[in-house]
CSV table of N, CA and C and ligand atoms in Angstrom, one decimal:
chain,number,residue,atom,x,y,z
A,11,MET,N,26.9,-83.6,60.7
A,11,MET,CA,26.3,-82.8,59.7
A,11,MET,C,26.7,-83.1,58.3
A,12,GLN,N,28.1,-82.5,58.6
A,12,GLN,CA,28.7,-82.7,57.0
A,12,GLN,C,28.8,-84.2,56.7
A,13,TYR,N,28.4,-85.2,58.1
A,13,TYR,CA,29.4,-86.8,57.5
A,13,TYR,C,27.5,-87.2,57.3
A,14,ALA,N,26.3,-86.8,58.1
A,14,ALA,CA,25.6,-87.5,57.1
A,14,ALA,C,25.3,-86.6,56.0
A,15,LEU,N,24.9,-86.9,56.2
A,15,LEU,CA,25.3,-85.1,54.4
A,15,LEU,C,25.4,-85.9,53.2
A,16,THR,N,26.6,-86.1,53.4
A,16,THR,CA,27.7,-87.8,52.4
A,16,THR,C,26.8,-88.7,52.6
A,17,LEU,N,26.9,-89.6,53.8
A,17,LEU,CA,25.4,-90.3,53.7
A,17,LEU,C,24.8,-90.8,52.7
A,18,ALA,N,23.9,-90.0,53.2
A,18,ALA,CA,22.6,-89.2,52.4
A,18,ALA,C,22.7,-89.3,50.9
A,19,ARG,N,23.6,-88.7,50.1
A,19,ARG,CA,24.4,-88.5,49.1
A,19,ARG,C,24.3,-90.5,48.4
A,20,LYS,N,24.6,-91.8,49.7
A,20,LYS,CA,24.7,-93.1,48.6
A,20,LYS,C,23.4,-93.7,48.6
A,21,SER,N,22.4,-92.3,49.4
A,21,SER,CA,20.6,-93.1,49.2
A,21,SER,C,20.1,-93.6,47.4
A,22,PRO,N,20.0,-94.7,47.1
A,22,PRO,CA,18.9,-94.5,45.7
A,22,PRO,C,18.1,-93.4,45.9
A,23,PRO,N,17.5,-92.7,44.1
A,23,PRO,CA,15.9,-91.0,45.4
A,23,PRO,C,15.3,-92.1,44.6
A,24,LYS,N,13.9,-92.0,44.8
A,24,LYS,CA,12.7,-92.1,44.8
A,24,LYS,C,11.9,-91.5,46.1
A,25,PRO,N,11.1,-91.0,44.3
A,25,PRO,CA,10.4,-90.3,43.9
A,25,PRO,C,8.6,-89.9,46.1
A,26,THR,N,8.5,-90.9,46.4
A,26,THR,CA,7.4,-91.1,47.4
A,26,THR,C,8.4,-91.2,48.7
A,27,ASN,N,9.4,-91.0,48.8
A,27,ASN,CA,10.3,-90.4,49.6
A,27,ASN,C,11.4,-89.4,50.4
A,28,TYR,N,12.1,-89.0,51.4
A,28,TYR,CA,13.5,-88.0,51.3
A,28,TYR,C,15.4,-89.3,51.4
A,29,ARG,N,15.8,-88.3,50.9
A,29,ARG,CA,16.9,-89.2,50.9
A,29,ARG,C,17.8,-89.1,52.1
A,30,VAL,N,17.6,-89.7,53.4
A,30,VAL,CA,18.0,-88.8,54.5
A,30,VAL,C,19.8,-89.8,54.8
A,31,GLY,N,20.4,-89.1,55.3
A,31,GLY,CA,21.3,-90.2,56.1
A,31,GLY,C,21.4,-89.4,57.4
A,32,ALA,N,21.8,-90.6,58.9
A,32,ALA,CA,22.6,-90.3,59.8
A,32,ALA,C,23.0,-91.0,60.9
A,33,LEU,N,23.1,-90.8,61.5
A,33,LEU,CA,24.1,-91.2,62.2
A,33,LEU,C,24.5,-91.5,63.9
A,34,LEU,N,24.3,-92.4,64.7
A,34,LEU,CA,25.2,-92.4,66.1
A,34,LEU,C,26.3,-92.2,66.7
A,35,VAL,N,26.0,-91.4,67.1
A,35,VAL,CA,27.1,-91.5,68.0
A,35,VAL,C,27.9,-91.0,69.8
A,36,ASP,N,28.3,-91.7,70.1
A,36,ASP,CA,29.2,-90.9,71.6
A,36,ASP,C,29.4,-91.0,71.4
A,37,ALA,N,28.9,-89.2,72.2
A,37,ALA,CA,28.8,-88.1,72.2
A,37,ALA,C,30.5,-88.1,74.1
A,38,ASP,N,29.7,-89.1,74.2
A,38,ASP,CA,31.2,-88.7,75.8
A,38,ASP,C,32.8,-89.3,75.1
A,39,THR,N,33.0,-89.8,73.7
A,39,THR,CA,33.5,-90.8,73.5
A,39,THR,C,34.0,-90.3,72.0
A,40,ASN,N,33.1,-89.9,71.2
A,40,ASN,CA,33.0,-89.4,69.7
A,40,ASN,C,33.0,-90.2,68.9
A,41,VAL,N,33.1,-91.9,69.0
A,41,VAL,CA,32.7,-92.4,68.5
A,41,VAL,C,31.4,-92.8,67.8
A,42,ILE,N,31.4,-93.1,66.5
A,42,ILE,CA,30.5,-93.5,65.9
A,42,ILE,C,30.4,-94.0,65.6
A,43,LEU,N,28.6,-95.2,66.4
A,43,LEU,CA,28.6,-96.3,66.7
A,43,LEU,C,28.0,-96.7,65.3
A,44,ALA,N,27.1,-95.9,64.9
A,44,ALA,CA,26.5,-96.8,63.8
A,44,ALA,C,26.4,-95.7,62.7
A,45,THR,N,26.4,-96.1,60.9
A,45,THR,CA,25.7,-95.3,59.8
A,45,THR,C,25.7,-95.7,59.5
A,46,GLY,N,23.8,-94.3,58.8
A,46,GLY,CA,22.9,-95.4,57.8
A,46,GLY,C,22.9,-94.3,56.9
A,47,TYR,N,22.1,-94.8,56.1
A,47,TYR,CA,20.9,-93.8,54.5
A,47,TYR,C,19.4,-94.8,54.8
A,48,THR,N,18.6,-93.4,53.9
A,48,THR,CA,17.2,-94.0,53.7
A,48,THR,C,18.2,-95.1,52.7
A,49,LEU,N,16.9,-96.8,52.1
A,49,LEU,CA,17.3,-97.2,51.5
A,49,LEU,C,18.6,-98.2,52.5
A,50,GLU,N,19.3,-98.4,53.1
A,50,GLU,CA,20.8,-99.2,52.9
A,50,GLU,C,19.8,-100.7,53.3
A,51,CYS,N,19.1,-99.9,54.8
A,51,CYS,CA,19.4,-101.7,54.6
A,51,CYS,C,17.7,-102.7,53.9
A,52,GLU,N,18.5,-103.6,54.3
A,52,GLU,CA,16.4,-104.3,53.1
A,52,GLU,C,15.3,-103.7,53.4
A,53,GLY,N,15.0,-103.6,52.4
A,53,GLY,CA,13.2,-103.4,52.8
A,53,GLY,C,13.4,-101.7,52.9
A,54,ASN,N,12.0,-101.9,53.0
A,54,ASN,CA,11.8,-99.8,52.9
A,54,ASN,C,12.4,-99.5,54.2
A,55,THR,N,13.2,-99.2,54.0
A,55,THR,CA,14.1,-98.7,55.3
A,55,THR,C,14.4,-97.7,55.7
A,56,HIS,N,14.5,-96.8,56.9
A,56,HIS,CA,15.0,-94.7,56.7
A,56,HIS,C,16.2,-95.2,56.9
A,57,ALA,N,17.0,-93.6,57.2
A,57,ALA,CA,18.8,-94.2,57.5
A,57,ALA,C,18.4,-93.9,58.9
A,58,GLU,N,17.4,-93.7,59.5
A,58,GLU,CA,18.0,-93.8,61.5
A,58,GLU,C,18.1,-94.6,61.7
A,59,GLN,N,16.6,-96.2,60.9
A,59,GLN,CA,15.8,-97.4,60.8
A,59,GLN,C,17.7,-98.2,60.6
A,60,SER,N,18.0,-97.7,59.5
A,60,SER,CA,19.4,-98.9,59.3
A,60,SER,C,20.6,-98.3,60.3
A,61,CYS,N,21.2,-97.6,61.0
A,61,CYS,CA,21.7,-97.5,62.4
A,61,CYS,C,21.1,-98.5,63.3
A,62,PHE,N,19.8,-98.4,63.6
A,62,PHE,CA,19.1,-99.0,64.7
A,62,PHE,C,19.4,-100.3,64.4
A,63,ILE,N,18.9,-100.7,62.5
A,63,ILE,CA,19.0,-102.0,62.5
A,63,ILE,C,20.7,-102.9,62.6
A,64,LYS,N,22.1,-102.4,62.3
A,64,LYS,CA,22.9,-102.3,62.1
A,64,LYS,C,23.5,-102.3,63.7
A,65,LEU,N,23.2,-101.5,64.4
A,65,LEU,CA,23.5,-102.1,65.6
A,65,LEU,C,23.7,-103.2,66.4
A,66,SER,N,22.1,-103.1,66.4
A,66,SER,CA,21.4,-104.2,66.5
A,66,SER,C,22.5,-105.9,66.4
A,67,ASN,N,21.8,-105.6,65.6
A,67,ASN,CA,22.8,-106.5,64.3
A,67,ASN,C,24.2,-106.7,64.6
A,68,GLU,N,25.1,-105.6,64.6
A,68,GLU,CA,26.1,-106.3,65.2
A,68,GLU,C,26.3,-107.1,66.8
A,69,HIS,N,25.1,-106.1,67.8
A,69,HIS,CA,25.5,-107.2,69.2
A,69,HIS,C,25.0,-108.5,68.7
A,70,SER,N,23.9,-108.4,68.1
A,70,SER,CA,23.4,-109.7,67.9
A,70,SER,C,22.3,-109.4,68.8
A,71,ILE,N,21.7,-108.5,68.9
A,71,ILE,CA,20.0,-108.8,69.7
A,71,ILE,C,19.5,-108.0,69.0
A,72,SER,N,18.2,-107.5,68.6
A,72,SER,CA,16.5,-107.5,68.3
A,72,SER,C,17.4,-106.0,68.4
A,73,GLU,N,16.6,-104.7,67.2
A,73,GLU,CA,16.1,-103.8,66.9
A,73,GLU,C,15.5,-103.2,68.5
A,74,GLU,N,14.4,-104.1,69.0
A,74,GLU,CA,13.4,-103.6,70.1
A,74,GLU,C,14.6,-103.3,71.5
A,75,GLU,N,16.0,-104.1,71.4
A,75,GLU,CA,16.8,-104.1,72.0
A,75,GLU,C,17.2,-102.8,72.5
A,76,LEU,N,17.7,-102.7,71.6
A,76,LEU,CA,18.9,-102.0,71.2
A,76,LEU,C,19.7,-101.0,72.6
A,77,ALA,N,18.4,-100.7,73.8
A,77,ALA,CA,18.4,-99.2,74.7
A,77,ALA,C,19.3,-100.6,75.6
A,78,ALA,N,19.9,-100.9,75.3
A,78,ALA,CA,20.6,-101.9,77.2
A,78,ALA,C,21.9,-101.8,76.0
A,79,VAL,N,22.1,-101.0,75.1
A,79,VAL,CA,23.7,-101.3,74.7
A,79,VAL,C,24.3,-99.9,74.5
A,80,LEU,N,23.3,-99.0,74.4
A,80,LEU,CA,23.2,-97.6,73.9
A,80,LEU,C,24.1,-96.7,75.1
A,81,PRO,N,25.5,-96.2,74.9
A,81,PRO,CA,25.8,-95.6,75.7
A,81,PRO,C,25.6,-94.4,76.6
A,82,PRO,N,25.7,-93.8,77.5
A,82,PRO,CA,24.7,-92.8,78.8
A,82,PRO,C,24.6,-91.5,77.9
A,83,ASN,N,26.0,-91.4,76.6
A,83,ASN,CA,25.3,-90.0,76.1
A,83,ASN,C,25.2,-90.5,74.7
A,84,THR,N,24.1,-91.1,73.8
A,84,THR,CA,24.2,-91.3,72.4
A,84,THR,C,23.8,-89.7,72.3
A,85,VAL,N,24.1,-89.7,71.3
A,85,VAL,CA,23.3,-89.0,69.9
A,85,VAL,C,23.1,-89.3,69.1
A,86,LEU,N,22.3,-89.1,68.3
A,86,LEU,CA,22.2,-88.8,66.6
A,86,LEU,C,22.0,-88.1,65.8
A,87,TYR,N,22.2,-88.0,64.9
A,87,TYR,CA,22.3,-87.1,63.7
A,87,TYR,C,21.6,-87.3,62.7
A,88,THR,N,21.1,-86.6,62.6
A,88,THR,CA,19.8,-87.5,60.8
A,88,THR,C,19.7,-85.4,60.1
A,89,THR,N,19.5,-86.2,59.0
A,89,THR,CA,20.0,-85.1,57.9
A,89,THR,C,18.4,-83.8,57.6
A,90,VAL,N,17.6,-84.8,58.5
A,90,VAL,CA,16.3,-84.5,58.2
A,90,VAL,C,15.3,-84.8,58.8
A,91,GLU,N,14.6,-83.5,60.1
A,91,GLU,CA,14.4,-84.1,61.1
A,91,GLU,C,13.4,-85.8,60.9
A,92,PRO,N,13.9,-86.7,61.8
A,92,PRO,CA,12.1,-88.6,62.6
A,92,PRO,C,11.2,-87.9,61.5
A,93,CYS,N,11.5,-89.3,61.4
A,93,CYS,CA,9.4,-89.4,61.1
A,93,CYS,C,8.7,-89.4,62.4
A,94,PHE,N,7.2,-88.8,62.0
A,94,PHE,CA,6.5,-89.4,62.8
A,94,PHE,C,4.9,-90.2,62.4
A,95,LYS,N,5.5,-90.2,61.1
A,95,LYS,CA,4.0,-90.9,60.4
A,95,LYS,C,4.7,-91.6,58.6
A,96,ARG,N,4.3,-92.8,58.1
A,96,ARG,CA,5.5,-93.0,56.6
A,96,ARG,C,4.0,-93.7,56.1
A,97,LEU,N,3.8,-93.0,55.0
A,97,LEU,CA,3.0,-92.9,53.7
A,97,LEU,C,3.0,-94.2,53.9
A,98,SER,N,4.1,-94.9,54.1
A,98,SER,CA,3.4,-96.9,53.8
A,98,SER,C,2.9,-97.7,55.1
A,99,GLY,N,3.0,-97.0,56.4
A,99,GLY,CA,2.6,-97.4,57.6
A,99,GLY,C,2.7,-98.1,58.0
A,100,ASN,N,4.4,-97.9,57.8
A,100,ASN,CA,5.5,-99.0,58.4
A,100,ASN,C,5.4,-97.8,60.1
A,101,SER,N,5.7,-99.1,61.1
A,101,SER,CA,6.9,-97.7,62.4
A,101,SER,C,7.9,-96.7,62.0
A,102,SER,N,7.2,-94.8,63.0
A,102,SER,CA,8.1,-94.1,62.9
A,102,SER,C,9.0,-94.4,63.5
A,103,CYS,N,9.8,-93.3,62.9
A,103,CYS,CA,11.1,-93.7,63.7
A,103,CYS,C,11.4,-93.2,65.2
A,104,VAL,N,10.2,-92.0,64.8
A,104,VAL,CA,9.8,-92.0,66.2
A,104,VAL,C,9.1,-92.7,67.3
A,105,GLN,N,8.4,-93.2,67.0
A,105,GLN,CA,8.1,-93.7,67.2
A,105,GLN,C,9.5,-94.8,68.1
A,106,ARG,N,10.0,-95.8,67.1
A,106,ARG,CA,11.2,-96.6,67.0
A,106,ARG,C,11.9,-95.8,68.8
A,107,ILE,N,12.1,-94.9,68.2
A,107,ILE,CA,13.3,-93.6,69.5
A,107,ILE,C,12.9,-94.1,71.0
A,108,LEU,N,11.3,-93.6,70.6
A,108,LEU,CA,10.3,-93.2,72.2
A,108,LEU,C,10.3,-95.4,72.6
A,109,GLY,N,10.3,-95.9,72.0
A,109,GLY,CA,10.5,-97.2,72.1
A,109,GLY,C,11.9,-97.1,73.3
A,110,TYR,N,12.9,-96.5,73.0
A,110,TYR,CA,14.1,-96.8,73.6
A,110,TYR,C,13.9,-96.2,74.6
A,111,GLY,N,13.3,-95.7,75.3
A,111,GLY,CA,13.3,-94.4,76.3
A,111,GLY,C,14.5,-93.9,75.9
A,112,LYS,N,15.2,-92.6,76.8
A,112,LYS,CA,15.5,-92.3,76.8
A,112,LYS,C,17.4,-92.2,76.7
A,113,ALA,N,17.4,-93.5,75.8
A,113,ALA,CA,18.8,-94.2,75.6
A,113,ALA,C,19.0,-93.2,75.0
A,114,ILE,N,18.4,-92.3,73.6
A,114,ILE,CA,19.3,-91.7,73.0
A,114,ILE,C,18.2,-89.5,73.4
A,115,LYS,N,19.7,-89.3,74.1
A,115,LYS,CA,19.2,-88.4,74.8
A,115,LYS,C,19.5,-87.0,73.8
A,116,THR,N,20.8,-87.0,72.9
A,116,THR,CA,19.9,-85.9,71.6
A,116,THR,C,19.9,-86.3,70.0
A,117,ILE,N,18.8,-85.3,69.3
A,117,ILE,CA,19.1,-85.0,68.6
A,117,ILE,C,19.3,-83.9,68.0
A,118,TYR,N,20.3,-83.6,67.0
A,118,TYR,CA,20.3,-82.5,65.4
A,118,TYR,C,19.8,-83.3,64.6
A,119,VAL,N,19.5,-81.9,64.2
A,119,VAL,CA,18.4,-82.4,62.7
A,119,VAL,C,18.9,-81.3,61.9
A,120,GLY,N,19.5,-81.2,60.5
A,120,GLY,CA,19.1,-80.3,59.5
A,120,GLY,C,18.3,-79.5,59.2
A,121,VAL,N,17.6,-80.5,58.7
A,121,VAL,CA,15.9,-79.8,57.8
A,121,VAL,C,15.4,-80.5,58.8
A,122,LYS,N,13.5,-79.4,59.1
A,122,LYS,CA,12.1,-80.1,59.8
A,122,LYS,C,11.6,-80.3,58.1
A,123,GLU,N,10.7,-81.3,58.1
A,123,GLU,CA,11.0,-82.3,57.8
A,123,GLU,C,9.4,-81.1,56.5
A,124,PRO,N,9.8,-81.3,55.3
A,124,PRO,CA,9.1,-80.9,54.6
A,124,PRO,C,8.0,-81.6,54.6
A,125,GLU,N,6.7,-80.4,54.2
A,125,GLU,CA,5.1,-80.8,54.0
A,125,GLU,C,4.8,-82.0,53.5
A,126,LYS,N,5.5,-81.9,52.7
A,126,LYS,CA,4.8,-82.4,50.7
A,126,LYS,C,4.5,-84.5,51.5
A,127,PHE,N,4.7,-85.2,52.1
A,127,PHE,CA,4.4,-86.3,52.3
A,127,PHE,C,3.5,-86.7,52.9
A,128,VAL,N,3.9,-86.6,54.5
A,128,VAL,CA,2.7,-87.0,56.0
A,128,VAL,C,1.7,-85.5,56.5
A,129,GLY,N,2.2,-83.5,55.8
A,129,GLY,CA,1.9,-82.3,56.0
A,129,GLY,C,2.1,-82.3,57.2
A,130,GLU,N,3.1,-81.7,58.8
A,130,GLU,CA,2.9,-80.9,59.6
A,130,GLU,C,3.9,-82.2,59.9
A,131,ASN,N,5.4,-82.6,60.3
A,131,ASN,CA,6.1,-83.9,61.3
A,131,ASN,C,5.9,-83.5,63.1
A,132,THR,N,4.5,-83.4,64.1
A,132,THR,CA,4.8,-83.8,65.4
A,132,THR,C,5.4,-84.4,66.0
A,133,GLY,N,6.1,-84.3,65.3
A,133,GLY,CA,7.3,-85.9,65.6
A,133,GLY,C,8.5,-85.8,66.8
A,134,ARG,N,9.1,-83.9,67.1
A,134,ARG,CA,9.9,-82.9,67.8
A,134,ARG,C,8.5,-82.9,69.7
A,135,ARG,N,8.0,-82.3,69.1
A,135,ARG,CA,7.2,-82.3,69.9
A,135,ARG,C,6.8,-83.2,70.8
A,136,GLN,N,7.0,-85.1,70.4
A,136,GLN,CA,6.5,-85.9,71.6
A,136,GLN,C,7.8,-86.4,71.7
A,137,LEU,N,8.9,-86.6,70.6
A,137,LEU,CA,9.7,-86.5,71.7
A,137,LEU,C,11.0,-85.3,73.1
A,138,GLU,N,10.5,-84.2,72.9
A,138,GLU,CA,10.4,-83.2,73.0
A,138,GLU,C,9.8,-83.4,74.9
A,139,ASP,N,7.9,-83.7,74.7
A,139,ASP,CA,7.7,-84.3,76.1
A,139,ASP,C,8.0,-85.3,75.9
A,140,ALA,N,9.3,-86.7,76.0
A,140,ALA,CA,9.2,-87.9,76.4
A,140,ALA,C,11.4,-87.6,76.8
A,141,GLY,N,11.5,-86.3,77.6
A,141,GLY,CA,12.3,-85.8,77.6
A,141,GLY,C,13.4,-86.4,76.6
A,142,ILE,N,13.9,-85.3,75.5
A,142,ILE,CA,14.7,-86.5,74.3
A,142,ILE,C,15.4,-84.4,73.3
A,143,LYS,N,16.2,-84.0,73.9
A,143,LYS,CA,16.7,-83.3,73.4
A,143,LYS,C,16.3,-82.2,71.3
A,144,VAL,N,15.7,-81.7,71.4
A,144,VAL,CA,15.8,-81.7,69.6
A,144,VAL,C,16.8,-81.1,69.0
A,145,MET,N,18.0,-80.2,68.4
A,145,MET,CA,18.0,-79.5,68.0
A,145,MET,C,18.2,-79.4,66.4
A,146,LEU,N,17.8,-78.5,66.1
A,146,LEU,CA,18.5,-78.0,65.0
A,146,LEU,C,19.4,-76.7,64.2
A,147,VAL,N,20.4,-78.3,63.5
A,147,VAL,CA,21.3,-77.9,63.4
A,147,VAL,C,21.7,-77.0,62.5
A,148,LYS,N,21.5,-75.1,62.2
A,148,LYS,CA,21.8,-74.1,60.9
A,148,LYS,C,23.0,-74.7,59.9
A,149,GLY,N,22.2,-74.6,58.7
A,149,GLY,CA,24.1,-74.0,57.6
A,149,GLY,C,24.0,-74.5,56.7
A,150,LEU,N,23.0,-76.6,56.8
A,150,LEU,CA,23.6,-76.7,55.3
A,150,LEU,C,21.9,-77.9,54.9
A,151,GLU,N,21.3,-76.7,55.0
A,151,GLU,CA,19.4,-77.1,54.5
A,151,GLU,C,19.2,-77.4,53.0
A,152,LYS,N,20.2,-76.4,52.6
A,152,LYS,CA,20.0,-75.9,50.8
A,152,LYS,C,20.4,-77.4,50.2
A,153,GLU,N,21.9,-77.5,50.6
A,153,GLU,CA,22.2,-79.1,50.7
A,153,GLU,C,21.4,-80.0,50.3
A,154,ILE,N,20.9,-80.2,52.0
A,154,ILE,CA,20.5,-81.1,52.2
A,154,ILE,C,18.9,-81.6,51.8
A,155,LEU,N,18.5,-80.3,51.2
A,155,LEU,CA,16.9,-80.2,50.5
A,155,LEU,C,17.0,-80.6,49.9
A,156,GLU,N,18.8,-80.4,48.8
A,156,GLU,CA,18.9,-80.3,47.5
A,156,GLU,C,18.4,-81.8,46.8
A,157,VAL,N,19.7,-83.1,48.2
A,157,VAL,CA,19.8,-84.8,48.0
A,157,VAL,C,18.5,-84.9,48.8
A,158,ALA,N,17.6,-84.1,49.4
A,158,ALA,CA,16.4,-85.4,50.1
A,158,ALA,C,15.4,-85.5,49.1
A,159,THR,N,15.4,-84.2,48.8
A,159,THR,CA,14.9,-84.6,47.6
A,159,THR,C,15.2,-84.6,46.0
A,160,ALA,N,16.1,-85.2,45.4
A,160,ALA,CA,16.3,-85.6,43.8
A,160,ALA,C,15.5,-86.7,43.5
A,161,GLY,N,15.1,-86.9,42.3
A,161,GLY,CA,14.4,-87.9,42.1
A,161,GLY,C,12.8,-87.6,42.7
A,162,HIS,N,12.8,-86.7,42.8
A,162,HIS,CA,10.8,-86.3,42.5
A,162,HIS,C,10.8,-85.4,41.6
A,163,VAL,N,8.9,-85.5,41.2
A,163,VAL,CA,9.0,-84.9,39.9
A,163,VAL,C,9.0,-83.6,40.5
A,164,SER,N,8.2,-83.0,41.6
A,164,SER,CA,8.1,-81.8,41.0
A,164,SER,C,8.4,-81.5,42.4
B,20,LIG,C1,13.8,-89.4,57.1
B,20,LIG,C2,14.7,-91.5,56.0
B,20,LIG,C3,13.2,-90.7,54.9
B,20,LIG,C4,12.3,-89.7,55.4
B,20,LIG,N1,12.5,-88.6,56.9
B,20,LIG,N2,13.5,-88.7,58.8
B,20,LIG,N3,14.9,-90.9,57.3
B,20,LIG,N4,12.9,-91.4,54.1
B,20,LIG,O1,15.1,-91.9,55.9
B,20,LIG,C5,9.9,-89.5,55.4
B,20,LIG,C6,9.1,-89.2,55.0
B,20,LIG,C7,8.7,-90.9,53.9
B,20,LIG,C8,7.1,-91.4,53.3
B,20,LIG,C9,6.7,-92.6,53.2
B,20,LIG,N5,11.0,-89.4,54.7
B,20,LIG,O2,9.4,-94.4,53.6
B,20,LIG,O3,7.3,-89.0,54.7
B,20,LIG,O4,7.6,-95.4,52.6
B,20,LIG,O5,9.3,-91.2,53.4
B,20,LIG,O6,7.5,-95.5,54.9
B,20,LIG,O7,5.9,-90.9,54.1
B,20,LIG,O8,7.0,-93.0,53.8
B,20,LIG,P1,7.7,-94.5,54.0
B,21,LIG,ZN1,12.1,-92.8,59.5
């Protein structure tokens, strides 16, 4: 989670989103499969989405095919819980993750999403209903939120 926070700090501040850092890890070997931060990849990209895009590109497959190359014990670390809805109307990271079936087994989350943009994030429930574990990691909330909201007007 410390590393995810370091990644979040690389994201350019933008008043209408959160600056988030994320990584995909093979929990069996502790190998980092991909890292990402908000707006890292081209376009209006989220941190988790950037991980998915970068790893798919590495394997020369489409983002939708990613599950095929994920190890059996893949976990996702993200400073802010995966979005369930986006003001921009782009597909949410929860939808993307659900699209991979149970390829991602556990998601470690640094903070729940503040209710500023899209109200209560109901994504956790959807993920858990699909058999994906969502674990809140305590201890870095203050730093994560400071980084996430840098550049916000209020
Ligand atoms: C997560 C990110 C990111 C957010 N959440 N988990 N990772 N930026 O990289 C969630 C927030 C959306 C806004 C605006 N932020 O980003 O709800 O413009 O950023 O599609 O709803 O939507 P867009
Ligand atoms: Zn997202």
